[in-house]
């Protein structure tokens, strides 16, 4: 499965790099910032076809719905985001990723995040560690919020529909800095690579976070919801990721603020 996933990702990456400077159709999905292009759809089709040819009985949760999604997580299921960070793909032509995770009987077994333009392939195998372009990544450093470089979109500290904007303010204030890439899978991969120390969002789907989750867990880190609960992989969720110390510290901040 790993060999197939990497082969498909590399082929899709070549296709994207070839098409990125050509004209392509762009559509709005739910709103002005939720976009899809014909390249996203074509890449998802390529990935689904490649998986189906070798594993016709596997289920596939693809973001763009190019294949019928399974009703349960039974058996082997793949989570596929053909282009994570579509806005970056369109506007910046960099900092987007192909994200694929493979789950067997409810357990994440493989995770792949491919930064297409940087040609950086992050991969993890349960029990086997996490790697970037074949080089093993180091265990996450345990860091409290006060020593952490955060990765979080400014949305969550301004008026929004999902969280009281004052709750995460103190986390940002006390951290050593706050960054945002705009591609969740890559932000999680950057936590795994030690480029940032924690990622927080209020809105992700399994194809956004599952691959990055395994990358981080294999390095001793923790990925859960902002309520401190494990992921259920069946719908939208918040994500709080980083070293155990970081995650516990953020949960303490949130608890303190809510009780204030
Ligand atoms: C989005 C990106 C973004 C995150 C959103 C995702 P898409 O994925 O990962 O960083 O904040 O929640 O939906 O739509 O570009 O694949
Ligand atoms: Ca995505
Ligand atoms: Ca996408």
PDB file of C-alpha atoms and ligand atoms in Angstrom:
ATOM      1  CA  UNK A   1       0.000   0.000   0.000  1.00  0.00           C
ATOM      2  CA  UNK A   2       2.851   2.387   0.851  1.00  0.00           C
ATOM      3  CA  UNK A   3       4.569   1.768  -2.470  1.00  0.00           C
ATOM      4  CA  UNK A   4       1.331   2.367  -4.361  1.00  0.00           C
ATOM      5  CA  UNK A   5       0.517   5.524  -2.417  1.00  0.00           C
ATOM      6  CA  UNK A   6       3.951   7.024  -3.021  1.00  0.00           C
ATOM      7  CA  UNK A   7       3.899   6.103  -6.700  1.00  0.00           C
ATOM      8  CA  UNK A   8       0.445   7.694  -7.166  1.00  0.00           C
ATOM      9  CA  UNK A   9       1.418  10.799  -5.207  1.00  0.00           C
ATOM     10  CA  UNK A  10       4.582  11.316  -7.253  1.00  0.00           C
ATOM     11  CA  UNK A  11       2.658  10.896 -10.516  1.00  0.00           C
ATOM     12  CA  UNK A  12      -0.045  13.307  -9.360  1.00  0.00           C
ATOM     13  CA  UNK A  13       2.655  15.765  -8.292  1.00  0.00           C
ATOM     14  CA  UNK A  14       4.181  15.711 -11.789  1.00  0.00           C
ATOM     15  CA  UNK A  15       0.742  16.349 -13.264  1.00  0.00           C
ATOM     16  CA  UNK A  16       0.069  19.304 -10.942  1.00  0.00           C
ATOM     17  CA  UNK A  17       3.474  20.889 -11.627  1.00  0.00           C
ATOM     18  CA  UNK A  18       2.802  20.540 -15.352  1.00  0.00           C
ATOM     19  CA  UNK A  19      -0.678  22.135 -15.131  1.00  0.00           C
ATOM     20  CA  UNK A  20      -0.139  24.851 -12.537  1.00  0.00           C
ATOM     21  CA  UNK A  21       0.758  27.598 -15.034  1.00  0.00           C
ATOM     22  CA  UNK A  22      -1.983  26.710 -17.537  1.00  0.00           C
ATOM     23  CA  UNK A  23      -5.569  28.006 -17.497  1.00  0.00           C
ATOM     24  CA  UNK A  24      -8.035  25.877 -15.530  1.00  0.00           C
ATOM     25  CA  UNK A  25     -11.614  26.224 -14.309  1.00  0.00           C
ATOM     26  CA  UNK A  26     -12.193  27.416 -10.735  1.00  0.00           C
ATOM     27  CA  UNK A  27     -15.496  26.978  -8.878  1.00  0.00           C
ATOM     28  CA  UNK A  28     -16.772  28.215  -5.528  1.00  0.00           C
ATOM     29  CA  UNK A  29     -18.046  25.439  -3.261  1.00  0.00           C
ATOM     30  CA  UNK A  30     -19.710  26.656  -0.039  1.00  0.00           C
ATOM     31  CA  UNK A  31     -18.357  30.237  -0.100  1.00  0.00           C
ATOM     32  CA  UNK A  32     -15.807  32.596  -1.664  1.00  0.00           C
ATOM     33  CA  UNK A  33     -12.901  31.069   0.190  1.00  0.00           C
ATOM     34  CA  UNK A  34     -13.908  27.454  -0.397  1.00  0.00           C
ATOM     35  CA  UNK A  35     -12.650  26.760  -3.916  1.00  0.00           C
ATOM     36  CA  UNK A  36     -12.148  23.798  -6.180  1.00  0.00           C
ATOM     37  CA  UNK A  37     -10.426  23.665  -9.565  1.00  0.00           C
ATOM     38  CA  UNK A  38     -10.580  21.147 -12.347  1.00  0.00           C
ATOM     39  CA  UNK A  39      -7.045  20.153 -11.328  1.00  0.00           C
ATOM     40  CA  UNK A  40      -8.253  19.127  -7.828  1.00  0.00           C
ATOM     41  CA  UNK A  41     -10.947  16.977  -9.441  1.00  0.00           C
ATOM     42  CA  UNK A  42      -8.639  15.414 -11.998  1.00  0.00           C
ATOM     43  CA  UNK A  43      -6.009  14.581  -9.364  1.00  0.00           C
ATOM     44  CA  UNK A  44      -8.655  12.981  -7.162  1.00  0.00           C
ATOM     45  CA  UNK A  45      -9.877  10.919 -10.148  1.00  0.00           C
ATOM     46  CA  UNK A  46      -6.292   9.792 -10.874  1.00  0.00           C
ATOM     47  CA  UNK A  47      -5.728   8.760  -7.262  1.00  0.00           C
ATOM     48  CA  UNK A  48      -9.048   6.944  -6.962  1.00  0.00           C
ATOM     49  CA  UNK A  49      -8.464   5.098 -10.243  1.00  0.00           C
ATOM     50  CA  UNK A  50      -4.958   4.055  -9.178  1.00  0.00           C
ATOM     51  CA  UNK A  51      -6.130   2.797  -5.779  1.00  0.00           C
ATOM     52  CA  UNK A  52      -9.172   1.007  -7.252  1.00  0.00           C
ATOM     53  CA  UNK A  53      -7.094  -0.845  -9.856  1.00  0.00           C
ATOM     54  CA  UNK A  54      -5.002  -2.521  -7.161  1.00  0.00           C
ATOM     55  CA  UNK A  55      -7.456  -2.594  -4.236  1.00  0.00           C
ATOM     56  CA  UNK A  56     -10.993  -2.690  -5.646  1.00  0.00           C
ATOM     57  CA  UNK A  57     -12.471  -3.543  -2.228  1.00  0.00           C
ATOM     58  CA  UNK A  58     -10.966  -0.561  -0.357  1.00  0.00           C
ATOM     59  CA  UNK A  59     -13.162   2.402   0.582  1.00  0.00           C
ATOM     60  CA  UNK A  60     -12.114   5.940  -0.370  1.00  0.00           C
ATOM     61  CA  UNK A  61     -13.109   9.193   1.307  1.00  0.00           C
ATOM     62  CA  UNK A  62     -12.092  11.792  -1.273  1.00  0.00           C
ATOM     63  CA  UNK A  63     -12.703  15.461  -0.572  1.00  0.00           C
ATOM     64  CA  UNK A  64     -14.148  16.252  -3.988  1.00  0.00           C
ATOM     65  CA  UNK A  65     -16.538  13.283  -3.957  1.00  0.00           C
ATOM     66  CA  UNK A  66     -15.223  11.716  -7.178  1.00  0.00           C
ATOM     67  CA  UNK A  67     -16.009   8.279  -5.725  1.00  0.00           C
ATOM     68  CA  UNK A  68     -18.906   7.197  -3.544  1.00  0.00           C
ATOM     69  CA  UNK A  69     -17.845   7.554   0.096  1.00  0.00           C
ATOM     70  CA  UNK A  70     -18.106   4.516   2.388  1.00  0.00           C
ATOM     71  CA  UNK A  71     -20.752   4.619   5.144  1.00  0.00           C
ATOM     72  CA  UNK A  72     -18.419   3.204   7.807  1.00  0.00           C
ATOM     73  CA  UNK A  73     -14.716   2.873   8.607  1.00  0.00           C
ATOM     74  CA  UNK A  74     -14.814  -0.946   8.393  1.00  0.00           C
ATOM     75  CA  UNK A  75     -12.039  -2.679   6.435  1.00  0.00           C
ATOM     76  CA  UNK A  76      -9.411  -0.579   4.665  1.00  0.00           C
ATOM     77  CA  UNK A  77     -10.260   3.026   3.901  1.00  0.00           C
ATOM     78  CA  UNK A  78      -8.213   5.774   2.264  1.00  0.00           C
ATOM     79  CA  UNK A  79      -8.639   9.472   3.038  1.00  0.00           C
ATOM     80  CA  UNK A  80      -7.640  11.511   0.012  1.00  0.00           C
ATOM     81  CA  UNK A  81      -7.231  15.255  -0.342  1.00  0.00           C
ATOM     82  CA  UNK A  82      -5.993  15.793  -3.910  1.00  0.00           C
ATOM     83  CA  UNK A  83      -4.929  19.388  -3.259  1.00  0.00           C
ATOM     84  CA  UNK A  84      -4.950  20.531   0.343  1.00  0.00           C
ATOM     85  CA  UNK A  85      -4.641  24.304   0.257  1.00  0.00           C
ATOM     86  CA  UNK A  86      -6.455  25.020  -3.001  1.00  0.00           C
ATOM     87  CA  UNK A  87      -6.375  28.777  -2.337  1.00  0.00           C
ATOM     88  CA  UNK A  88      -2.570  28.586  -2.082  1.00  0.00           C
ATOM     89  CA  UNK A  89      -2.449  26.465  -5.233  1.00  0.00           C
ATOM     90  CA  UNK A  90      -4.380  29.144  -7.153  1.00  0.00           C
ATOM     91  CA  UNK A  91      -2.904  32.309  -5.643  1.00  0.00           C
ATOM     92  CA  UNK A  92       0.579  31.462  -4.456  1.00  0.00           C
ATOM     93  CA  UNK A  93       1.404  28.465  -6.607  1.00  0.00           C
ATOM     94  CA  UNK A  94       3.158  26.869  -3.646  1.00  0.00           C
ATOM     95  CA  UNK A  95       2.490  25.604  -0.126  1.00  0.00           C
ATOM     96  CA  UNK A  96      -0.212  23.086  -0.982  1.00  0.00           C
ATOM     97  CA  UNK A  97      -0.086  19.332  -0.567  1.00  0.00           C
ATOM     98  CA  UNK A  98      -1.473  15.997  -1.610  1.00  0.00           C
ATOM     99  CA  UNK A  99      -2.631  14.325   1.586  1.00  0.00           C
ATOM    100  CA  UNK A 100      -3.403  10.600   1.846  1.00  0.00           C
ATOM    101  CA  UNK A 101      -4.014   8.462   4.930  1.00  0.00           C
ATOM    102  CA  UNK A 102      -4.800   4.751   5.063  1.00  0.00           C
ATOM    103  CA  UNK A 103      -6.835   3.307   7.913  1.00  0.00           C
ATOM    104  CA  UNK A 104      -7.319  -0.404   8.572  1.00  0.00           C
ATOM    105  CA  UNK A 105     -10.214  -1.454  10.815  1.00  0.00           C
ATOM    106  CA  UNK A 106     -10.390   1.971  12.411  1.00  0.00           C
ATOM    107  CA  UNK A 107      -6.619   2.318  13.017  1.00  0.00           C
ATOM    108  CA  UNK A 108      -4.489   4.802  11.059  1.00  0.00           C
ATOM    109  CA  UNK A 109      -1.691   2.777   9.463  1.00  0.00           C
ATOM    110  CA  UNK A 110      -0.069   5.080   6.894  1.00  0.00           C
ATOM    111  CA  UNK A 111       0.075   8.821   6.348  1.00  0.00           C
ATOM    112  CA  UNK A 112       1.499  10.781   3.400  1.00  0.00           C
ATOM    113  CA  UNK A 113       1.725  14.531   2.923  1.00  0.00           C
ATOM    114  CA  UNK A 114       3.437  15.698  -0.244  1.00  0.00           C
ATOM    115  CA  UNK A 115       4.397  19.359  -0.609  1.00  0.00           C
ATOM    116  CA  UNK A 116       4.226  19.360  -4.398  1.00  0.00           C
ATOM    117  CA  UNK A 117       6.270  22.470  -5.213  1.00  0.00           C
ATOM    118  CA  UNK A 118       8.949  21.910  -2.554  1.00  0.00           C
ATOM    119  CA  UNK A 119       9.113  18.205  -3.486  1.00  0.00           C
ATOM    120  CA  UNK A 120       8.965  17.243   0.184  1.00  0.00           C
ATOM    121  CA  UNK A 121       7.299  13.940   0.908  1.00  0.00           C
ATOM    122  CA  UNK A 122       6.430  13.311   4.540  1.00  0.00           C
ATOM    123  CA  UNK A 123       5.378   9.782   5.353  1.00  0.00           C
ATOM    124  CA  UNK A 124       4.594   7.728   8.430  1.00  0.00           C
ATOM    125  CA  UNK A 125       3.838   4.067   9.089  1.00  0.00           C
ATOM    126  CA  UNK A 126       2.271   3.021  12.375  1.00  0.00           C
ATOM    127  CA  UNK A 127       5.060   1.676  14.568  1.00  0.00           C
ATOM    128  CA  UNK A 128       7.677   2.558  11.953  1.00  0.00           C
ATOM    129  CA  UNK A 129       8.258   6.270  12.564  1.00  0.00           C
ATOM    130  CA  UNK A 130       7.926   9.369  10.411  1.00  0.00           C
ATOM    131  CA  UNK A 131      10.155  10.516   7.579  1.00  0.00           C
ATOM    132  CA  UNK A 132      10.757  13.469   5.269  1.00  0.00           C
ATOM    133  CA  UNK A 133      12.128  12.480   1.867  1.00  0.00           C
ATOM    134  CA  UNK A 134      13.282   9.214   3.429  1.00  0.00           C
ATOM    135  CA  UNK A 135      15.101  10.804   6.369  1.00  0.00           C
ATOM    136  CA  UNK A 136      13.758   9.834   9.776  1.00  0.00           C
ATOM    137  CA  UNK A 137      12.266  12.733  11.753  1.00  0.00           C
ATOM    138  CA  UNK A 138      13.219  13.333  15.390  1.00  0.00           C
ATOM    139  CA  UNK A 139      10.821  12.916  18.308  1.00  0.00           C
ATOM    140  CA  UNK A 140       8.859  16.098  19.009  1.00  0.00           C
ATOM    141  CA  UNK A 141      10.409  18.375  21.599  1.00  0.00           C
ATOM    142  CA  UNK A 142       8.154  18.818  24.618  1.00  0.00           C
ATOM    143  CA  UNK A 143       7.253  22.518  24.704  1.00  0.00           C
ATOM    144  CA  UNK A 144       4.875  24.583  26.765  1.00  0.00           C
ATOM    145  CA  UNK A 145       2.889  27.335  25.061  1.00  0.00           C
ATOM    146  CA  UNK A 146       5.372  29.982  26.260  1.00  0.00           C
ATOM    147  CA  UNK A 147       8.168  28.284  24.256  1.00  0.00           C
ATOM    148  CA  UNK A 148       6.076  27.278  21.254  1.00  0.00           C
ATOM    149  CA  UNK A 149       5.873  28.650  17.716  1.00  0.00           C
ATOM    150  CA  UNK A 150       2.183  28.230  16.905  1.00  0.00           C
ATOM    151  CA  UNK A 151       0.512  27.495  13.613  1.00  0.00           C
ATOM    152  CA  UNK A 152      -3.026  28.851  13.523  1.00  0.00           C
ATOM    153  CA  UNK A 153      -5.253  30.876  11.235  1.00  0.00           C
ATOM    154  CA  UNK A 154      -6.221  34.341  12.553  1.00  0.00           C
ATOM    155  CA  UNK A 155      -9.881  33.393  11.989  1.00  0.00           C
ATOM    156  CA  UNK A 156     -10.001  31.733  15.412  1.00  0.00           C
ATOM    157  CA  UNK A 157      -8.998  34.853  17.338  1.00  0.00           C
ATOM    158  CA  UNK A 158     -11.445  37.117  15.481  1.00  0.00           C
ATOM    159  CA  UNK A 159     -15.254  36.970  15.309  1.00  0.00           C
ATOM    160  CA  UNK A 160     -16.187  33.535  13.968  1.00  0.00           C
ATOM    161  CA  UNK A 161     -18.931  30.954  14.235  1.00  0.00           C
ATOM    162  CA  UNK A 162     -17.031  28.239  16.086  1.00  0.00           C
ATOM    163  CA  UNK A 163     -15.165  29.569  19.105  1.00  0.00           C
ATOM    164  CA  UNK A 164     -15.267  32.567  21.416  1.00  0.00           C
ATOM    165  CA  UNK A 165     -12.395  34.624  19.928  1.00  0.00           C
ATOM    166  CA  UNK A 166     -11.121  35.590  23.387  1.00  0.00           C
ATOM    167  CA  UNK A 167     -10.364  31.957  24.315  1.00  0.00           C
ATOM    168  CA  UNK A 168      -7.305  31.424  22.118  1.00  0.00           C
ATOM    169  CA  UNK A 169      -5.988  35.008  22.454  1.00  0.00           C
ATOM    170  CA  UNK A 170      -3.866  34.277  25.557  1.00  0.00           C
ATOM    171  CA  UNK A 171      -2.316  31.235  23.833  1.00  0.00           C
ATOM    172  CA  UNK A 172      -1.213  33.463  20.955  1.00  0.00           C
ATOM    173  CA  UNK A 173       0.000  36.216  23.305  1.00  0.00           C
ATOM    174  CA  UNK A 174       2.096  33.858  25.421  1.00  0.00           C
ATOM    175  CA  UNK A 175       3.588  31.870  22.515  1.00  0.00           C
ATOM    176  CA  UNK A 176       6.824  32.896  20.798  1.00  0.00           C
ATOM    177  CA  UNK A 177       4.936  33.579  17.559  1.00  0.00           C
ATOM    178  CA  UNK A 178       2.057  32.559  15.353  1.00  0.00           C
ATOM    179  CA  UNK A 179       2.179  31.433  11.722  1.00  0.00           C
ATOM    180  CA  UNK A 180      -0.343  30.105   9.204  1.00  0.00           C
ATOM    181  CA  UNK A 181       0.333  28.238   5.976  1.00  0.00           C
ATOM    182  CA  UNK A 182      -3.220  27.627   4.738  1.00  0.00           C
ATOM    183  CA  UNK A 183      -2.955  23.899   4.143  1.00  0.00           C
ATOM    184  CA  UNK A 184      -3.837  21.842   7.210  1.00  0.00           C
ATOM    185  CA  UNK A 185      -1.971  18.680   6.199  1.00  0.00           C
ATOM    186  CA  UNK A 186       1.198  20.680   5.628  1.00  0.00           C
ATOM    187  CA  UNK A 187       0.796  22.539   8.902  1.00  0.00           C
ATOM    188  CA  UNK A 188       0.632  19.193  10.699  1.00  0.00           C
ATOM    189  CA  UNK A 189       3.616  17.909   8.696  1.00  0.00           C
ATOM    190  CA  UNK A 190       5.527  21.019   9.777  1.00  0.00           C
ATOM    191  CA  UNK A 191       4.716  20.205  13.412  1.00  0.00           C
ATOM    192  CA  UNK A 192       6.153  16.723  12.745  1.00  0.00           C
ATOM    193  CA  UNK A 193       9.275  18.267  11.202  1.00  0.00           C
ATOM    194  CA  UNK A 194       9.753  20.606  14.194  1.00  0.00           C
ATOM    195  CA  UNK A 195       9.306  23.727  12.026  1.00  0.00           C
ATOM    196  CA  UNK A 196       6.412  24.815  14.236  1.00  0.00           C
ATOM    197  CA  UNK A 197       5.407  23.410  17.630  1.00  0.00           C
ATOM    198  CA  UNK A 198       1.644  23.201  17.481  1.00  0.00           C
ATOM    199  CA  UNK A 199      -1.343  23.464  15.159  1.00  0.00           C
ATOM    200  CA  UNK A 200      -4.830  24.614  16.119  1.00  0.00           C
ATOM    201  CA  UNK A 201      -7.942  24.853  13.967  1.00  0.00           C
ATOM    202  CA  UNK A 202     -11.658  24.721  14.585  1.00  0.00           C
ATOM    203  CA  UNK A 203     -12.554  23.178  11.233  1.00  0.00           C
ATOM    204  CA  UNK A 204     -10.932  20.206   9.535  1.00  0.00           C
ATOM    205  CA  UNK A 205     -12.093  17.061   7.789  1.00  0.00           C
ATOM    206  CA  UNK A 206     -10.341  13.667   8.066  1.00  0.00           C
ATOM    207  CA  UNK A 207      -8.661  14.096   4.675  1.00  0.00           C
ATOM    208  CA  UNK A 208      -7.109  17.301   6.046  1.00  0.00           C
ATOM    209  CA  UNK A 209      -5.705  15.921   9.307  1.00  0.00           C
ATOM    210  CA  UNK A 210      -5.479  12.088   9.244  1.00  0.00           C
ATOM    211  CA  UNK A 211      -2.111  11.800   7.451  1.00  0.00           C
ATOM    212  CA  UNK A 212      -0.584  14.571   9.570  1.00  0.00           C
ATOM    213  CA  UNK A 213      -2.001  12.994  12.699  1.00  0.00           C
ATOM    214  CA  UNK A 214      -0.032   9.791  12.152  1.00  0.00           C
ATOM    215  CA  UNK A 215       3.125  11.769  11.309  1.00  0.00           C
ATOM    216  CA  UNK A 216       2.860  13.492  14.687  1.00  0.00           C
ATOM    217  CA  UNK A 217       1.776  10.472  16.747  1.00  0.00           C
ATOM    218  CA  UNK A 218       4.730   8.458  15.459  1.00  0.00           C
ATOM    219  CA  UNK A 219       6.997  11.129  16.960  1.00  0.00           C
ATOM    220  CA  UNK A 220       5.406  10.976  20.404  1.00  0.00           C
ATOM    221  CA  UNK A 221       3.006  13.859  19.756  1.00  0.00           C
ATOM    222  CA  UNK A 222      -0.729  14.135  20.350  1.00  0.00           C
ATOM    223  CA  UNK A 223      -3.569  15.043  17.972  1.00  0.00           C
ATOM    224  CA  UNK A 224      -7.130  15.455  19.244  1.00  0.00           C
ATOM    225  CA  UNK A 225     -10.006  17.877  19.245  1.00  0.00           C
ATOM    226  CA  UNK A 226      -9.890  21.172  21.112  1.00  0.00           C
ATOM    227  CA  UNK A 227     -12.200  19.580  23.687  1.00  0.00           C
ATOM    228  CA  UNK A 228      -9.452  17.015  24.347  1.00  0.00           C
ATOM    229  CA  UNK A 229     -11.352  14.127  22.751  1.00  0.00           C
ATOM    230  CA  UNK A 230      -9.929  11.670  20.185  1.00  0.00           C
ATOM    231  CA  UNK A 231     -10.758  12.077  16.495  1.00  0.00           C
ATOM    232  CA  UNK A 232     -13.689  10.077  15.091  1.00  0.00           C
ATOM    233  CA  UNK A 233     -12.758  10.427  11.368  1.00  0.00           C
ATOM    234  CA  UNK A 234     -16.395  10.661  10.289  1.00  0.00           C
ATOM    235  CA  UNK A 235     -16.947  14.405   9.986  1.00  0.00           C
ATOM    236  CA  UNK A 236     -15.846  17.930  10.725  1.00  0.00           C
ATOM    237  CA  UNK A 237     -13.780  18.519  13.843  1.00  0.00           C
ATOM    238  CA  UNK A 238     -11.478  20.937  15.605  1.00  0.00           C
ATOM    239  CA  UNK A 239      -7.801  19.929  15.778  1.00  0.00           C
ATOM    240  CA  UNK A 240      -5.243  20.561  18.492  1.00  0.00           C
ATOM    241  CA  UNK A 241      -1.855  19.032  17.700  1.00  0.00           C
ATOM    242  CA  UNK A 242       1.664  19.124  19.081  1.00  0.00           C
ATOM    243  CA  UNK A 243       3.815  17.567  21.772  1.00  0.00           C
ATOM    244  CA  UNK A 244       1.924  16.149  24.763  1.00  0.00           C
ATOM    245  CA  UNK A 245       3.150  19.083  26.883  1.00  0.00           C
ATOM    246  CA  UNK A 246       1.893  21.619  24.316  1.00  0.00           C
ATOM    247  CA  UNK A 247      -1.537  20.004  23.938  1.00  0.00           C
ATOM    248  CA  UNK A 248      -2.046  19.691  27.695  1.00  0.00           C
ATOM    249  CA  UNK A 249      -0.936  23.289  28.196  1.00  0.00           C
ATOM    250  CA  UNK A 250      -3.403  24.609  25.586  1.00  0.00           C
ATOM    251  CA  UNK A 251      -6.210  22.593  27.194  1.00  0.00           C
ATOM    252  CA  UNK A 252      -5.322  24.165  30.550  1.00  0.00           C
ATOM    253  CA  UNK A 253      -5.490  27.664  29.005  1.00  0.00           C
ATOM    254  CA  UNK A 254      -8.900  26.894  27.505  1.00  0.00           C
ATOM    255  CA  UNK A 255     -10.177  25.428  30.774  1.00  0.00           C
ATOM    256  CA  UNK A 256      -8.924  28.462  32.734  1.00  0.00           C
ATOM    257  CA  UNK A 257     -10.466  30.930  30.294  1.00  0.00           C
ATOM    258  CA  UNK A 258     -13.831  29.135  30.229  1.00  0.00           C
ATOM    259  CA  UNK A 259     -13.914  29.057  34.014  1.00  0.00           C
ATOM    260  CA  UNK A 260     -12.825  32.686  34.392  1.00  0.00           C
TER     261      UNK A 260
HETATM  262  C1  LIG B   1      -8.482  23.595   3.607  1.00  0.00           C
HETATM  263  C2  LIG B   1      -7.089  23.929   4.076  1.00  0.00           C
HETATM  264  C3  LIG B   1      -7.149  25.013   5.118  1.00  0.00           C
HETATM  265  C4  LIG B   1      -8.016  24.621   6.292  1.00  0.00           C
HETATM  266  C5  LIG B   1      -9.403  24.249   5.815  1.00  0.00           C
HETATM  267  C6  LIG B   1      -9.340  23.161   4.752  1.00  0.00           C
HETATM  268  P1  LIG B   1      -8.699  22.712   1.053  1.00  0.00           P
HETATM  269  O1  LIG B   1      -8.448  22.543   2.662  1.00  0.00           O
HETATM  270  O2  LIG B   1      -6.437  22.800   4.648  1.00  0.00           O
HETATM  271  O3  LIG B   1      -5.862  25.285   5.617  1.00  0.00           O
HETATM  272  O4  LIG B   1      -8.101  25.690   7.195  1.00  0.00           O
HETATM  273  O5  LIG B   1     -10.152  23.803   6.902  1.00  0.00           O
HETATM  274  O6  LIG B   1     -10.633  22.890   4.294  1.00  0.00           O
HETATM  275  O7  LIG B   1     -10.134  23.096   0.887  1.00  0.00           O
HETATM  276  O8  LIG B   1      -7.767  23.737   0.552  1.00  0.00           O
HETATM  277  O9  LIG B   1      -8.406  21.329   0.581  1.00  0.00           O
HETATM  278 CA1  LIG B   2      -8.191  20.128   2.562  1.00  0.00          CA
HETATM  279 CA1  LIG B   3      -8.684  19.939  -1.105  1.00  0.00          CA
END
